[in-house]
Amino acid sequence: MAAWGISMTIEEILHGESKNVEFKVNLPKDSAKYVKTIIAFANTQGGRLVIGVEDRTRNVTGVDDDSAFQIMDSIANAVADSCTPQIVPNIELQTIDRKTVIVITVAPGPNRPYYLKSKGKEDGTYIRIAGTSRPAHYEKIRELEMEGAHISWDELTCIGYETTETEITKLCSDIMKYRENVGLPERKVTDAQLMNWKLLKKTDTSLLVSNAYVLLVSDYFPFSKTQCAVFKGTERDVFLDKREFTGPVYEQIEEAAAFVLRNIRLGATIEGLVRKEAYELPIAAIREMIVNAHCHRNLTDASCVQVAVYDDRLEVTSPGGLYNGLTYEEIMSGHSRLRNKGIANIFNQMGFIEAWGTGIRRIKQVAKQYGLPSPEIQVFDDMFRINLYRRPLSEIADDCDKTSEKHRRNIGEASEKHRRRIGEESEKYQRNIGETPGKRRGQFSEDLSNTQRKILELLSVDSKLSAAKLAKQVGVSSRNVEVNIKKLKERGMLIRCGSPKSGYWKIIDKKALD
């Protein structure tokens, strides 16, 4: 309830009913009609029920001063008698527009689910959706139960799943590789460490695995996938491209991020004589948005993470609203409540997460540094969405023109100075190649790693293979493929022809594969 206090203003009343506010002109004789609203507030993000305000006109009618305290006692008794677990709302009188109203303030409850005793848990559990209180469905009740017990679904045992040594070894190896790639301290990861992290549990007769472990090693759960799409325009009408990534969640993140990069513009600026390429959206923000979606999604929801590229924005949608009473204002100020503790811990170990509760702020900071509009955060009852807006083509073109004009004179003055030296170096380079072709090819061939050789062999057969397809055929992650492709490009053995989306790969010297 940190986002708003108990007292209401006339401005708040004029704003009308919402997810956190409900009006009643009189106290209903049937207490269940207002107690279910109090239960719904306790099961979600808290709220205020105001007696003495007409809901449609928002007219403050007030309550009779002589009966106000009697009404307050009736409310307190009804809540105590009808609700379980116990809810203790704050009930007080307030004067608004010279009239007395009763304000019932309910905090987000820690002992969920709350329900009407007379109806039982299955039929008497209510949640707040938009401006109404509605019965919670089965899946939502199960999530509320886990919230109340402080249990994370991904920490539960996955009954019936049998793991293998190969899966365990690969996960341990990948965690260590990611740590190395992001510069984290070296750490030996074994099955014993996975047990410490509660991913594995050894019994006298078997090895049990958590749901988090299964999400990190397989595509066992049908909801564990990332749907990616490119749409024409700014609405979900016409598909230009779409992909669906499954498998270990950290590989889904890499593949989804790579998909976005393939479908946004890659520009360049010139600083002095150096040409620097940069995507129109910051890579750090793209990755953070997708990581955040997987880390905080509702795993009891059958929906999946969605990543959509529009003409004006990148949109990442995560199943499930805010967790355990967390409010919009709290997430914007850096507060965080972990819905998936097992996944979050491993993401932290792999360097995907730097610090709890900083993801949204980091996305906004990176966007600001990039000169982009502030990202839009949208909170719905059953999903969470972040929109990162792209700059219009006209603005990008103007920037390019300014950059070109700024550096054209310097480049022109320097070009003649460097042309002769570059020509001499080129002639020397060609002469050396001509003198020792066998030696140079031999060096390239000997220096190739097994992964790089496999990539070149596959591209020699099909030059349009994507990183994701290469990864599956080589047996490594998409990130691994992208790193090795970069190395091959730097060594001059591989170049990209055409656009990122419809182009192809060209191998410069196929004899290096001999």
Coordinates of C-alpha atoms in Angstrom, one line a residue:
M1 CA 0.0 0.0 0.0
A2 CA 3.0 2.2 -0.3
A3 CA 1.7 3.8 -3.5
W4 CA -1.2 5.6 -1.8
G5 CA -2.3 6.5 1.7
I6 CA -5.6 5.9 3.4
S7 CA -7.2 9.3 2.9
M8 CA -8.8 10.0 -0.4
T9 CA -9.0 13.3 -2.3
I10 CA -11.9 14.6 -4.3
E11 CA -9.7 14.3 -7.4
E12 CA -9.2 10.5 -6.7
I13 CA -13.0 10.1 -6.4
L14 CA -13.6 12.0 -9.6
H15 CA -11.1 9.7 -11.3
G16 CA -13.6 6.8 -10.7
E17 CA -13.4 3.2 -9.8
S18 CA -10.3 1.2 -10.7
K19 CA -8.5 -2.0 -9.8
N20 CA -7.7 -0.6 -6.4
V21 CA -10.9 1.5 -5.7
E22 CA -14.5 0.7 -5.5
F23 CA -17.5 2.9 -4.5
K24 CA -20.8 2.0 -2.8
V25 CA -23.5 4.6 -2.2
N26 CA -24.9 2.5 0.8
L27 CA -23.7 -0.5 2.7
P28 CA -25.4 -3.6 1.1
K29 CA -27.6 -5.6 3.5
D30 CA -26.0 -8.8 2.1
S31 CA -22.5 -8.5 3.5
A32 CA -21.2 -11.0 0.9
K33 CA -21.6 -8.3 -1.8
Y34 CA -18.9 -6.1 -0.3
V35 CA -16.9 -8.7 1.6
K36 CA -15.9 -10.4 -1.7
T37 CA -14.4 -7.0 -2.8
I38 CA -12.3 -6.9 0.4
I39 CA -11.2 -10.5 -0.2
A40 CA -10.3 -9.6 -3.8
F41 CA -8.2 -6.6 -2.6
A42 CA -6.4 -8.9 -0.1
N43 CA -5.7 -11.5 -2.8
T44 CA -4.2 -9.0 -5.3
Q45 CA -2.7 -5.5 -4.8
G46 CA -4.8 -4.2 -2.0
G47 CA -7.4 -1.4 -2.4
R48 CA -10.0 0.9 -0.8
L49 CA -13.8 0.4 -0.6
V50 CA -15.5 3.7 -0.1
I51 CA -19.1 3.8 1.4
G52 CA -21.0 7.0 0.5
V53 CA -20.1 7.6 -3.1
E54 CA -22.3 6.8 -6.1
D55 CA -20.2 4.6 -8.5
R56 CA -21.6 5.8 -11.8
T57 CA -21.9 9.5 -11.2
R58 CA -19.0 9.6 -8.6
N59 CA -21.3 11.9 -6.6
V60 CA -20.4 12.1 -2.9
T61 CA -23.6 11.3 -1.1
G62 CA -22.1 10.5 2.3
V63 CA -23.4 8.4 5.2
D64 CA -25.6 9.5 8.1
D65 CA -23.3 10.7 10.9
D66 CA -25.6 9.2 13.5
S67 CA -25.2 5.7 12.1
A68 CA -21.6 5.9 10.8
F69 CA -20.0 4.1 13.8
Q70 CA -22.7 1.4 13.7
I71 CA -21.9 0.8 10.0
M72 CA -18.2 0.6 10.7
D73 CA -18.9 -2.1 13.4
S74 CA -21.1 -4.0 11.0
I75 CA -18.3 -4.0 8.4
A76 CA -15.6 -5.2 10.9
N77 CA -17.9 -8.0 12.2
A78 CA -18.8 -9.2 8.7
V79 CA -15.2 -9.3 7.6
A80 CA -14.2 -11.2 10.8
D81 CA -17.1 -13.7 10.5
S82 CA -17.0 -14.3 6.7
C83 CA -13.3 -14.3 5.7
T84 CA -10.6 -16.9 6.1
P85 CA -7.7 -16.5 6.7
Q86 CA -8.4 -13.5 8.9
I87 CA -8.3 -10.1 7.2
V88 CA -7.9 -6.9 9.3
P89 CA -8.8 -3.9 7.2
N90 CA -8.4 -0.3 8.3
I91 CA -11.8 1.3 8.7
E92 CA -12.1 5.0 9.2
L93 CA -14.3 8.1 8.7
Q94 CA -13.3 10.8 6.3
T95 CA -14.9 14.1 5.3
I96 CA -15.0 14.7 1.5
D97 CA -16.8 17.7 0.0
R98 CA -18.2 18.4 3.5
K99 CA -19.8 15.0 3.7
T100 CA -18.8 11.9 5.8
V101 CA -17.7 8.8 4.0
I102 CA -16.4 5.5 5.3
V103 CA -13.1 4.3 3.8
I104 CA -12.1 0.6 4.2
T105 CA -8.4 0.1 3.3
V106 CA -7.2 -3.4 2.6
A107 CA -3.5 -4.2 2.3
P108 CA -2.2 -7.0 0.1
G109 CA -2.5 -10.2 2.2
P110 CA 0.5 -12.4 3.1
N111 CA -1.6 -15.6 3.9
R112 CA -3.3 -16.2 0.5
P113 CA -5.7 -17.3 -0.7
Y114 CA -8.4 -15.5 1.2
Y115 CA -12.0 -16.7 0.6
L116 CA -15.6 -16.7 1.8
K117 CA -16.1 -19.3 4.5
S118 CA -19.6 -20.0 3.3
K119 CA -18.5 -20.9 -0.2
G120 CA -15.2 -22.6 0.5
K121 CA -11.8 -22.0 -1.2
E122 CA -12.7 -23.3 -4.7
D123 CA -15.8 -21.1 -5.1
G124 CA -15.2 -18.3 -2.6
T125 CA -11.8 -17.0 -3.7
Y126 CA -12.0 -13.6 -5.4
I127 CA -9.5 -11.5 -7.2
R128 CA -9.5 -8.0 -8.6
I129 CA -9.7 -7.7 -12.4
A130 CA -9.8 -4.1 -13.7
G131 CA -12.6 -2.5 -11.7
T132 CA -14.5 -5.6 -10.7
S133 CA -14.2 -8.5 -8.2
R134 CA -14.4 -11.9 -9.8
P135 CA -14.1 -15.5 -8.7
A136 CA -10.5 -16.9 -9.2
H137 CA -10.1 -19.8 -11.5
Y138 CA -8.4 -23.0 -10.5
E139 CA -4.9 -22.1 -11.8
K140 CA -5.0 -18.7 -10.0
I141 CA -6.0 -20.3 -6.7
R142 CA -3.0 -22.7 -7.0
E143 CA -0.7 -19.7 -7.5
L144 CA -2.3 -17.9 -4.6
E145 CA -1.7 -21.0 -2.4
M146 CA 2.0 -21.0 -3.4
E147 CA 2.3 -17.3 -2.7
G148 CA 0.8 -17.8 0.8
A149 CA 3.1 -20.7 1.5
H150 CA 6.1 -18.7 0.1
I151 CA 6.7 -21.5 -2.4
S152 CA 8.0 -21.0 -5.9
W153 CA 6.5 -23.3 -8.6
D154 CA 9.8 -23.8 -10.2
E155 CA 11.3 -25.1 -7.0
L156 CA 8.7 -28.0 -6.8
T157 CA 9.7 -31.5 -7.8
C158 CA 8.9 -32.4 -11.4
I159 CA 7.2 -35.8 -10.9
G160 CA 8.1 -38.4 -13.5
Y161 CA 10.9 -36.6 -15.2
E162 CA 14.1 -38.7 -15.5
T163 CA 17.3 -36.8 -16.1
T164 CA 20.5 -38.1 -17.6
E165 CA 24.2 -37.5 -17.0
T166 CA 24.5 -35.8 -20.4
E167 CA 21.8 -33.2 -19.3
I168 CA 23.5 -32.5 -16.0
T169 CA 27.0 -32.2 -17.6
K170 CA 25.7 -29.8 -20.3
L171 CA 24.0 -27.6 -17.8
C172 CA 27.0 -27.4 -15.5
S173 CA 29.3 -26.7 -18.5
D174 CA 27.0 -24.0 -19.9
I175 CA 26.7 -22.2 -16.5
M176 CA 30.5 -22.1 -16.3
K177 CA 30.8 -20.8 -19.9
Y178 CA 28.3 -18.0 -19.3
R179 CA 30.1 -17.0 -16.2
E180 CA 33.4 -16.8 -18.1
N181 CA 31.8 -14.9 -21.0
V182 CA 30.5 -12.1 -18.7
G183 CA 33.6 -12.0 -16.6
L184 CA 32.3 -13.5 -13.4
P185 CA 34.7 -15.3 -11.0
E186 CA 35.6 -18.8 -12.1
R187 CA 33.5 -21.4 -10.3
K188 CA 33.4 -25.1 -10.6
V189 CA 29.8 -26.3 -11.2
T190 CA 29.0 -29.9 -10.6
D191 CA 25.9 -32.0 -9.7
A192 CA 26.7 -31.3 -6.1
Q193 CA 26.4 -27.5 -6.8
L194 CA 23.1 -28.1 -8.6
M195 CA 21.9 -29.8 -5.4
N196 CA 22.9 -26.8 -3.3
W197 CA 20.9 -24.7 -5.7
K198 CA 17.9 -27.0 -5.2
L199 CA 17.8 -28.0 -8.8
L200 CA 18.5 -31.6 -8.0
K201 CA 17.6 -33.7 -4.9
K202 CA 19.1 -37.1 -4.2
T203 CA 17.1 -39.8 -2.4
D204 CA 18.0 -43.3 -1.4
T205 CA 16.6 -44.7 -4.6
S206 CA 16.5 -42.0 -7.2
L207 CA 17.6 -38.5 -8.3
L208 CA 14.7 -36.0 -8.3
V209 CA 14.7 -32.8 -10.3
S210 CA 12.9 -29.5 -9.8
N211 CA 10.7 -27.8 -12.4
A212 CA 13.4 -25.1 -12.7
Y213 CA 16.0 -27.8 -13.7
V214 CA 13.6 -29.2 -16.4
L215 CA 13.1 -25.7 -17.8
L216 CA 16.9 -25.3 -18.0
V217 CA 17.6 -28.5 -19.8
S218 CA 14.7 -29.4 -22.0
D219 CA 11.5 -28.6 -23.9
Y220 CA 9.4 -30.9 -21.6
F221 CA 6.8 -28.3 -20.7
P222 CA 4.7 -27.2 -23.7
F223 CA 4.3 -23.7 -22.3
S224 CA 8.1 -23.1 -22.1
K225 CA 8.7 -21.4 -25.4
T226 CA 9.3 -18.0 -26.9
Q227 CA 7.2 -16.9 -29.8
C228 CA 8.8 -14.2 -32.0
A229 CA 7.2 -12.3 -34.8
V230 CA 7.7 -9.3 -37.1
F231 CA 4.6 -7.4 -38.0
K232 CA 3.9 -4.9 -40.8
G233 CA 3.0 -1.5 -39.4
T234 CA 2.1 -1.0 -35.7
E235 CA -0.7 -3.5 -35.2
R236 CA -0.9 -7.4 -35.0
D237 CA -2.4 -7.7 -38.4
V238 CA 0.1 -8.9 -41.0
F239 CA 3.0 -11.2 -40.2
L240 CA 6.3 -10.6 -42.0
D241 CA 8.2 -13.3 -40.2
K242 CA 7.6 -15.5 -37.2
R243 CA 9.6 -18.1 -35.2
E244 CA 9.1 -20.2 -32.2
F245 CA 12.0 -21.2 -29.9
T246 CA 11.9 -24.0 -27.4
G247 CA 14.5 -25.9 -25.3
P248 CA 16.5 -24.6 -22.3
V249 CA 15.2 -21.1 -21.4
Y250 CA 18.6 -19.5 -21.5
E251 CA 19.0 -20.7 -25.1
Q252 CA 15.5 -19.3 -25.9
I253 CA 16.7 -16.0 -24.6
E254 CA 19.7 -16.0 -26.9
E255 CA 17.7 -17.1 -29.9
A256 CA 15.0 -14.5 -29.3
A257 CA 17.5 -11.7 -28.9
A258 CA 19.3 -12.8 -32.1
F259 CA 15.9 -12.8 -33.9
V260 CA 15.2 -9.2 -32.9
L261 CA 18.7 -8.1 -34.0
R262 CA 18.1 -9.7 -37.4
N263 CA 14.9 -7.7 -37.8
I264 CA 15.9 -4.2 -36.8
R265 CA 18.1 -1.7 -38.5
L266 CA 21.9 -1.8 -38.3
G267 CA 23.4 1.7 -38.8
A268 CA 26.8 3.2 -38.7
T269 CA 28.5 6.4 -37.5
I270 CA 31.9 7.7 -38.4
E271 CA 34.3 8.9 -35.7
G272 CA 37.4 10.3 -37.4
L273 CA 38.3 7.5 -39.8
V274 CA 36.7 4.8 -37.8
R275 CA 33.3 3.4 -38.9
K276 CA 31.3 2.2 -36.0
E277 CA 28.2 0.0 -36.5
A278 CA 25.4 0.0 -34.0
Y279 CA 21.8 -1.4 -33.9
E280 CA 19.0 1.1 -33.7
L281 CA 18.0 -0.4 -30.3
P282 CA 20.5 -1.1 -27.5
I283 CA 21.4 -4.8 -27.3
A284 CA 21.6 -4.6 -23.5
A285 CA 17.9 -3.4 -23.3
I286 CA 16.7 -6.1 -25.8
R287 CA 18.3 -8.9 -23.7
E288 CA 17.1 -7.4 -20.4
M289 CA 13.5 -7.3 -21.6
I290 CA 13.6 -10.9 -22.7
V291 CA 15.4 -12.1 -19.6
N292 CA 12.9 -10.2 -17.4
A293 CA 10.0 -11.8 -19.2
H294 CA 11.3 -15.3 -18.6
C295 CA 12.4 -14.6 -15.0
H296 CA 9.1 -13.2 -13.8
R297 CA 6.6 -15.0 -15.9
N298 CA 3.7 -17.0 -14.3
L299 CA 4.7 -20.6 -14.9
T300 CA 1.3 -21.9 -14.0
D301 CA -0.1 -20.0 -17.0
A302 CA -0.3 -22.0 -20.3
S303 CA 0.7 -19.0 -22.3
C304 CA 4.2 -18.3 -23.5
V305 CA 6.6 -15.3 -23.7
Q306 CA 6.1 -13.3 -26.8
V307 CA 8.5 -11.0 -28.6
A308 CA 7.1 -8.8 -31.3
V309 CA 8.8 -6.3 -33.6
Y310 CA 6.7 -3.5 -35.1
D311 CA 7.6 -0.6 -37.3
D312 CA 7.6 1.7 -34.2
R313 CA 8.6 -0.6 -31.3
L314 CA 9.8 -3.8 -29.8
E315 CA 7.2 -5.4 -27.6
V316 CA 8.0 -8.1 -25.0
T317 CA 5.0 -9.7 -23.2
S318 CA 5.3 -12.0 -20.2
P319 CA 2.4 -14.2 -19.0
G320 CA 1.1 -13.3 -15.5
G321 CA 0.4 -9.9 -13.9
L322 CA 2.4 -8.5 -11.0
Y323 CA 3.3 -11.0 -8.3
N324 CA 2.1 -11.3 -4.7
G325 CA 0.6 -7.8 -4.4
L326 CA 3.5 -5.9 -6.0
T327 CA 2.3 -2.6 -7.4
Y328 CA 3.3 -0.7 -10.5
E329 CA 4.7 2.1 -8.4
E330 CA 6.9 -0.4 -6.5
I331 CA 8.4 -2.0 -9.6
M332 CA 9.2 1.5 -11.0
S333 CA 11.0 2.3 -7.8
G334 CA 13.1 -0.8 -7.9
H335 CA 11.1 -3.2 -5.7
S336 CA 11.1 -6.9 -6.7
R337 CA 9.4 -10.1 -5.5
L338 CA 10.7 -13.2 -7.0
R339 CA 8.0 -15.4 -8.6
N340 CA 10.5 -18.0 -9.9
K341 CA 13.3 -18.3 -7.3
G342 CA 15.1 -21.3 -8.9
I343 CA 15.3 -19.7 -12.4
A344 CA 16.2 -16.3 -11.0
N345 CA 19.1 -17.8 -9.0
I346 CA 20.6 -19.6 -12.0
F347 CA 20.2 -16.5 -14.2
N348 CA 22.1 -14.6 -11.5
Q349 CA 24.8 -17.3 -11.5
M350 CA 25.1 -17.1 -15.3
G351 CA 25.3 -13.3 -15.3
F352 CA 21.9 -12.7 -16.9
I353 CA 20.8 -10.8 -13.7
E354 CA 23.1 -8.3 -12.1
A355 CA 21.0 -7.3 -9.1
W356 CA 17.4 -7.9 -7.9
G357 CA 14.8 -5.3 -8.8
T358 CA 17.0 -3.3 -11.2
G359 CA 15.9 -4.7 -14.6
I360 CA 13.2 -2.1 -15.4
R361 CA 15.4 0.8 -14.3
R362 CA 18.3 -0.5 -16.3
I363 CA 16.1 -0.8 -19.5
K364 CA 15.0 2.8 -19.0
Q365 CA 18.5 4.0 -18.4
V366 CA 20.0 2.3 -21.5
A367 CA 17.1 3.7 -23.6
K368 CA 17.8 7.2 -22.4
Q369 CA 21.5 6.9 -23.1
Y370 CA 20.6 5.7 -26.6
G371 CA 18.5 8.8 -27.2
L372 CA 15.2 6.7 -27.3
P373 CA 11.8 7.6 -25.9
S374 CA 11.2 6.3 -22.4
P375 CA 10.0 2.6 -22.5
E376 CA 6.4 2.0 -21.8
I377 CA 5.5 -0.4 -19.0
Q378 CA 2.0 -1.9 -19.3
V379 CA 0.5 -4.0 -16.4
F380 CA -2.5 -6.2 -17.1
D381 CA -4.4 -8.7 -14.9
D382 CA -2.8 -11.7 -16.7
M383 CA 0.3 -10.3 -18.4
F384 CA 3.2 -7.8 -18.1
R385 CA 4.5 -5.9 -21.2
I386 CA 7.4 -3.6 -22.0
N387 CA 7.5 -1.5 -25.2
L388 CA 10.8 -0.1 -26.3
Y389 CA 10.2 2.4 -29.0
R390 CA 12.2 2.7 -32.2
R391 CA 13.1 6.1 -33.6
P392 CA 11.4 7.1 -36.9
L393 CA 13.4 6.6 -40.1
S394 CA 13.3 10.3 -40.8
E395 CA 15.1 11.0 -37.5
I396 CA 17.7 8.3 -38.3
A397 CA 18.3 9.8 -41.8
D398 CA 18.7 13.3 -40.3
D399 CA 21.3 12.0 -37.9
C400 CA 23.2 10.2 -40.7
D401 CA 23.2 13.4 -42.8
K402 CA 24.6 15.4 -39.8
T403 CA 27.2 12.8 -39.1
S404 CA 28.3 12.7 -42.8
E405 CA 28.5 16.5 -43.0
K406 CA 30.4 16.7 -39.8
H407 CA 33.1 14.2 -40.8
R408 CA 33.1 14.6 -44.6
R409 CA 35.8 17.3 -44.6
N410 CA 38.1 15.3 -42.2
I411 CA 37.7 12.2 -44.2
G412 CA 38.4 13.9 -47.5
E413 CA 41.6 15.6 -46.2
A414 CA 42.8 12.3 -44.7
S415 CA 41.9 10.0 -47.6
E416 CA 44.8 11.1 -49.9
K417 CA 47.3 10.9 -47.1
H418 CA 46.3 7.3 -46.4
R419 CA 45.6 6.1 -49.9
R420 CA 49.2 5.6 -50.9
R421 CA 50.0 3.8 -47.6
I422 CA 47.0 1.6 -48.0
G423 CA 47.9 0.8 -51.6
E424 CA 51.4 -0.1 -50.6
E425 CA 50.2 -2.4 -47.8
S426 CA 47.7 -4.0 -50.1
E427 CA 50.4 -4.7 -52.7
K428 CA 52.7 -6.2 -50.0
Y429 CA 49.8 -8.3 -48.7
Q430 CA 49.0 -9.7 -52.1
R431 CA 52.7 -10.5 -52.8
N432 CA 52.9 -12.4 -49.6
I433 CA 49.8 -14.4 -50.3
G434 CA 51.1 -15.2 -53.8
E435 CA 54.4 -16.4 -52.4
T436 CA 53.1 -18.7 -49.6
P437 CA 49.5 -19.7 -50.4
G438 CA 49.9 -23.2 -49.1
K439 CA 51.3 -22.1 -45.8
R440 CA 48.6 -19.5 -45.2
R441 CA 45.8 -22.0 -46.0
G442 CA 47.5 -24.5 -43.8
Q443 CA 47.5 -22.0 -40.9
F444 CA 43.8 -21.3 -41.3
S445 CA 42.9 -24.9 -41.5
E446 CA 45.0 -25.9 -38.4
D447 CA 43.6 -22.9 -36.4
L448 CA 40.0 -23.8 -37.0
S449 CA 38.1 -25.2 -33.9
N450 CA 35.8 -28.1 -34.4
T451 CA 32.8 -25.8 -34.1
Q452 CA 34.1 -23.4 -36.6
R453 CA 34.9 -26.2 -39.1
K454 CA 31.4 -27.6 -38.7
I455 CA 29.8 -24.1 -39.3
L456 CA 31.8 -23.7 -42.5
E457 CA 31.0 -27.2 -43.7
L458 CA 27.2 -26.6 -43.1
L459 CA 27.3 -23.2 -44.8
S460 CA 29.1 -24.6 -47.8
V461 CA 26.0 -26.8 -48.3
D462 CA 23.4 -24.2 -47.4
S463 CA 24.5 -20.6 -47.3
K464 CA 21.2 -19.3 -45.8
L465 CA 21.3 -21.3 -42.6
S466 CA 20.3 -19.2 -39.5
A467 CA 22.3 -19.2 -36.3
A468 CA 19.5 -21.1 -34.6
K469 CA 19.6 -23.9 -37.3
L470 CA 23.4 -24.0 -37.2
A471 CA 23.3 -24.3 -33.4
K472 CA 20.9 -27.3 -33.6
Q473 CA 23.0 -29.1 -36.2
V474 CA 26.3 -28.4 -34.5
G475 CA 25.0 -29.2 -31.1
V476 CA 25.8 -25.9 -29.3
S477 CA 23.9 -22.8 -28.3
S478 CA 23.0 -20.0 -30.7
R479 CA 25.3 -17.7 -28.7
N480 CA 28.2 -20.1 -29.3
V481 CA 27.5 -20.1 -33.0
E482 CA 27.3 -16.3 -33.2
V483 CA 30.6 -15.9 -31.3
N484 CA 32.3 -18.3 -33.7
I485 CA 30.8 -16.7 -36.8
K486 CA 32.2 -13.4 -35.5
K487 CA 35.6 -14.9 -35.2
L488 CA 35.4 -16.3 -38.7
K489 CA 34.4 -12.9 -40.1
E490 CA 37.3 -11.2 -38.3
R491 CA 39.7 -13.7 -39.8
G492 CA 38.4 -12.9 -43.3
M493 CA 37.1 -16.5 -43.9
L494 CA 33.4 -15.6 -43.9
I495 CA 31.3 -12.6 -45.0
R496 CA 27.7 -11.7 -45.0
C497 CA 26.1 -10.8 -48.3
G498 CA 22.7 -9.0 -48.4
S499 CA 20.5 -8.0 -45.6
P500 CA 20.4 -9.7 -42.2
K501 CA 17.0 -11.2 -43.0
S502 CA 17.2 -12.3 -46.6
G503 CA 21.0 -12.4 -47.2
Y504 CA 23.4 -15.4 -47.3
W505 CA 26.9 -16.4 -46.1
K506 CA 29.9 -16.5 -48.4
I507 CA 33.0 -18.6 -47.5
I508 CA 36.1 -16.8 -48.8
D509 CA 38.4 -19.8 -49.0
K510 CA 36.7 -23.2 -49.1
K511 CA 40.1 -24.9 -49.6
A512 CA 40.7 -24.1 -45.9
L513 CA 38.3 -27.0 -45.2
D514 CA 40.4 -29.5 -47.1

